[in-house]
């Protein structure tokens, strides 16, 4: 069974940093592209970015709203995905989901809540 | 960027009746590599994470009831629930994975009338 478990969310001040993690199991993580998607309170889904697999050099793509501030990485030895969030803004307040790609987003975690507030 | 526009924003349907949600993309998402539409539909129930319902515009995922169906091609797509059940109350999103940045529709909130 595929499982994705996010962690690392919390309250952070504007301008601060936070690192989210996503622990994966039940599939061959190293061969899989992985995504982050976020959802502001009461709002819709927003794609944050994607990391390809090692065969594709772990290259990344980002939404314009986070490019230059967020970094997606992975550690295949730990079956883990990460989202390093820097220069956080109040508009980054959201539930952050990791998702497994099978062209589409086949599996989603339960999410971790990030609140950016002073 | 490809803009995904869903209609309506909200919908109230009686139990047992048909519910139809539309999704329009600002450009074609029919990919020549596999002659498939790179569109998926997700269901998000209150307090839960999104769940994949339909891939490739019309392929129902394993375990999804057959009252859910997807159709359309190119730029116009539809999610249909043939006979609404109480457990179908949710927000439904379309999603294009044809190009980066990937984008979602704004969501359609489905309620019981």
Coordinates of C-alpha atoms in Angstrom, one line a residue:
Chain A
X1 CA 0.0 0.0 0.0
X2 CA 1.3 3.4 -1.0
X3 CA 1.8 5.7 2.0
X4 CA 2.9 9.3 2.0
X5 CA 3.3 11.0 5.4
X6 CA 4.2 14.7 5.6
X7 CA 5.7 16.4 8.6
X8 CA 7.5 19.6 9.6
X9 CA 4.7 22.1 9.4
X10 CA 4.1 24.8 12.0
X11 CA 3.9 28.4 12.8
X12 CA 6.7 30.6 11.3
X13 CA 7.1 34.4 11.1
X14 CA 7.2 36.2 7.8
X15 CA 10.7 36.1 6.3
X16 CA 11.4 32.8 8.1
X17 CA 12.2 29.3 6.8
X18 CA 10.8 25.9 7.3
X19 CA 11.6 22.5 5.9
X20 CA 8.9 20.0 5.2
X21 CA 9.4 16.3 4.8
X22 CA 7.4 13.5 3.1
X23 CA 8.1 9.9 4.1
X24 CA 7.2 7.5 1.3
X25 CA 6.6 3.7 1.4
X26 CA 4.8 1.0 -0.6
X27 CA 6.4 1.8 -4.0
X28 CA 9.8 2.3 -5.6
X29 CA 10.5 5.8 -4.5
X30 CA 13.7 6.2 -6.3
X31 CA 12.1 5.7 -9.7
X32 CA 9.2 8.1 -9.1
X33 CA 8.7 11.7 -9.8
X34 CA 7.3 13.5 -6.7
X35 CA 5.3 16.7 -6.3
X36 CA 4.3 19.3 -3.7
X37 CA 0.8 20.8 -3.9
X38 CA -0.6 23.3 -1.5
X39 CA -4.0 24.5 -0.4
X40 CA -4.6 27.8 1.4
X41 CA -7.4 27.7 4.0
X42 CA -10.8 27.6 2.2
X43 CA -9.2 27.8 -1.2
X44 CA -8.4 25.5 -4.1
X45 CA -5.3 23.4 -5.0
X46 CA -2.1 25.1 -6.2
X47 CA 0.8 23.1 -7.7
X48 CA 4.0 24.1 -6.0
X49 CA 6.6 22.0 -7.9
X50 CA 8.1 18.7 -8.9
X51 CA 11.3 16.7 -8.7
X52 CA 12.1 14.1 -11.3
X53 CA 14.0 10.9 -10.5
X54 CA 17.7 10.2 -10.4
X55 CA 17.6 8.9 -14.0
X56 CA 16.5 12.4 -14.9
X57 CA 19.1 14.0 -12.7
X58 CA 16.6 14.9 -9.9
X59 CA 15.8 18.0 -11.9
X60 CA 13.0 20.3 -10.6
X61 CA 10.3 22.6 -11.7
X62 CA 8.5 25.2 -9.7
X63 CA 5.5 27.4 -9.8
X64 CA 6.3 31.1 -10.4
X65 CA 4.9 32.0 -7.0
X66 CA 7.6 30.0 -5.1
X67 CA 10.5 29.9 -7.6
X68 CA 13.7 31.3 -6.0
X69 CA 12.3 30.8 -2.5
X70 CA 11.4 27.1 -2.3
X71 CA 13.7 24.2 -3.0
X72 CA 12.5 20.6 -3.6
X73 CA 14.9 17.8 -2.9
X74 CA 14.9 14.1 -2.2
X75 CA 16.9 11.4 -0.5
X76 CA 16.3 8.1 -2.2
X77 CA 18.3 6.2 0.5
X78 CA 15.6 7.4 3.0
X79 CA 12.6 7.3 0.7
X80 CA 12.0 10.9 1.6
X81 CA 11.0 14.1 -0.2
X82 CA 11.7 17.5 1.1
X83 CA 10.5 21.1 0.6
X84 CA 12.8 23.8 1.9
X85 CA 10.8 27.0 2.2
X86 CA 12.7 30.3 2.6
X87 CA 11.6 33.9 2.7
X88 CA 8.1 32.8 3.8
X89 CA 5.2 35.2 3.2
X90 CA 1.8 35.3 4.7
X91 CA 0.4 34.1 1.4
X92 CA 2.4 30.8 1.8
X93 CA 0.0 29.8 4.6
X94 CA -1.5 26.5 3.5
X95 CA -1.8 22.8 3.9
X96 CA 1.1 21.3 2.0
X97 CA 0.6 17.9 0.3
X98 CA 3.2 15.6 -1.2
X99 CA 2.0 13.5 -4.1
X100 CA 3.3 10.6 -6.2
X101 CA 3.3 11.0 -9.9
X102 CA 2.2 8.4 -12.4
X103 CA 1.8 11.1 -15.1
X104 CA -1.1 12.3 -13.0
X105 CA -1.0 12.6 -9.2
X106 CA -1.9 9.1 -8.2
X107 CA -1.4 9.2 -4.4
X108 CA -1.5 12.0 -1.9
X109 CA -0.4 12.4 1.7
X110 CA -2.6 13.8 4.4
X111 CA -0.8 17.1 4.4
X112 CA 1.1 19.3 6.9
X113 CA -0.1 22.8 7.8
X114 CA 2.2 25.8 7.5
X115 CA 1.1 29.1 9.0
X116 CA 3.1 32.2 8.3
X117 CA 2.1 34.9 10.8
X118 CA 3.7 37.4 13.1
Chain B
X1 CA 0.4 28.8 -18.4
X2 CA -2.6 26.7 -19.2
X3 CA -5.7 28.0 -17.4
X4 CA -8.2 25.5 -16.2
X5 CA -11.8 26.9 -15.7
X6 CA -14.4 24.8 -14.1
X7 CA -18.2 25.4 -14.2
X8 CA -20.2 25.8 -12.1
X9 CA -18.4 26.9 -9.0
X10 CA -21.0 25.1 -6.9
X11 CA -23.8 22.7 -7.6
X12 CA -26.7 21.3 -5.6
X13 CA -28.3 18.0 -6.9
X14 CA -30.9 15.8 -5.4
X15 CA -30.0 12.3 -4.3
X16 CA -30.2 9.9 -7.2
X17 CA -30.0 12.6 -9.8
X18 CA -27.2 13.4 -12.3
X19 CA -24.5 15.8 -11.5
X20 CA -22.3 17.3 -14.3
X21 CA -19.2 19.3 -13.8
X22 CA -17.4 21.0 -16.7
X23 CA -13.7 21.9 -17.1
X24 CA -12.2 23.9 -19.9
X25 CA -8.5 24.3 -20.6
X26 CA -7.1 27.4 -22.3
X27 CA -5.3 25.2 -24.8
X28 CA -5.5 21.7 -26.0
X29 CA -4.1 19.1 -23.6
X30 CA -4.3 16.2 -26.1
X31 CA -0.8 14.9 -26.2
X32 CA 0.5 13.5 -29.5
X33 CA 2.9 11.2 -27.7
X34 CA 0.1 8.9 -26.6
X35 CA -3.0 10.4 -28.2
X36 CA -4.4 10.9 -24.7
X37 CA -5.7 13.9 -22.9
X38 CA -3.5 14.8 -20.0
X39 CA -6.3 15.6 -17.6
X40 CA -7.3 14.1 -14.3
X41 CA -10.2 14.6 -11.9
X42 CA -9.9 14.6 -8.1
X43 CA -12.4 14.4 -5.3
X44 CA -11.7 16.2 -2.0
X45 CA -14.1 15.4 0.8
X46 CA -14.2 17.8 3.8
X47 CA -11.1 17.4 6.0
X48 CA -9.4 15.0 3.6
X49 CA -6.7 15.1 1.0
X50 CA -7.6 14.9 -2.7
X51 CA -8.3 11.5 -4.2
X52 CA -7.7 10.6 -7.8
X53 CA -11.0 9.6 -9.5
X54 CA -10.4 9.8 -13.3
X55 CA -7.1 9.8 -15.3
X56 CA -6.5 10.4 -19.0
X57 CA -9.9 12.3 -19.0
X58 CA -12.0 9.1 -19.0
X59 CA -10.2 6.2 -17.2
X60 CA -11.8 5.5 -13.9
X61 CA -9.4 4.5 -11.1
X62 CA -9.7 1.1 -9.5
X63 CA -12.3 1.2 -6.7
X64 CA -14.1 4.3 -8.0
X65 CA -17.8 3.6 -8.3
X66 CA -19.0 3.3 -11.9
X67 CA -21.5 6.1 -11.4
X68 CA -18.4 8.4 -11.9
X69 CA -17.4 8.9 -15.5
X70 CA -15.2 11.4 -17.4
X71 CA -15.5 12.5 -21.0
X72 CA -14.2 15.1 -23.4
X73 CA -11.1 15.8 -25.5
X74 CA -8.9 18.7 -26.5
X75 CA -10.0 21.6 -24.4
X76 CA -13.5 20.6 -23.0
X77 CA -14.0 18.0 -20.4
X78 CA -16.9 16.7 -18.2
X79 CA -17.1 14.8 -15.0
X80 CA -20.5 13.1 -14.6
X81 CA -22.0 11.4 -11.5
X82 CA -24.9 9.5 -12.9
X83 CA -26.8 9.0 -9.6
X84 CA -25.7 11.2 -6.8
X85 CA -25.1 9.5 -3.4
X86 CA -24.7 11.2 -0.1
X87 CA -21.1 10.2 0.1
X88 CA -20.3 12.2 -3.1
X89 CA -20.6 15.5 -1.3
X90 CA -17.1 17.0 -2.0
X91 CA -15.2 19.5 -4.0
X92 CA -14.1 18.2 -7.4
X93 CA -11.0 19.5 -9.2
X94 CA -9.7 19.0 -12.7
X95 CA -6.0 19.0 -13.3
X96 CA -3.8 19.3 -16.4
X97 CA -0.4 17.6 -16.3
X98 CA 0.3 18.3 -20.0
X99 CA 2.7 21.1 -19.3
X100 CA 4.6 22.9 -16.6
X101 CA 3.4 24.6 -14.5
X102 CA 0.7 22.1 -13.9
X103 CA -2.5 23.7 -13.0
X104 CA -5.9 22.9 -11.4
X105 CA -9.4 24.2 -11.9
X106 CA -10.7 26.4 -9.2
X107 CA -12.9 23.5 -7.9
X108 CA -16.6 22.8 -7.9
X109 CA -18.4 22.3 -4.7
X110 CA -21.1 19.6 -4.9
X111 CA -23.9 19.5 -2.4
X112 CA -27.2 17.7 -1.9
X113 CA -30.3 19.6 -2.7

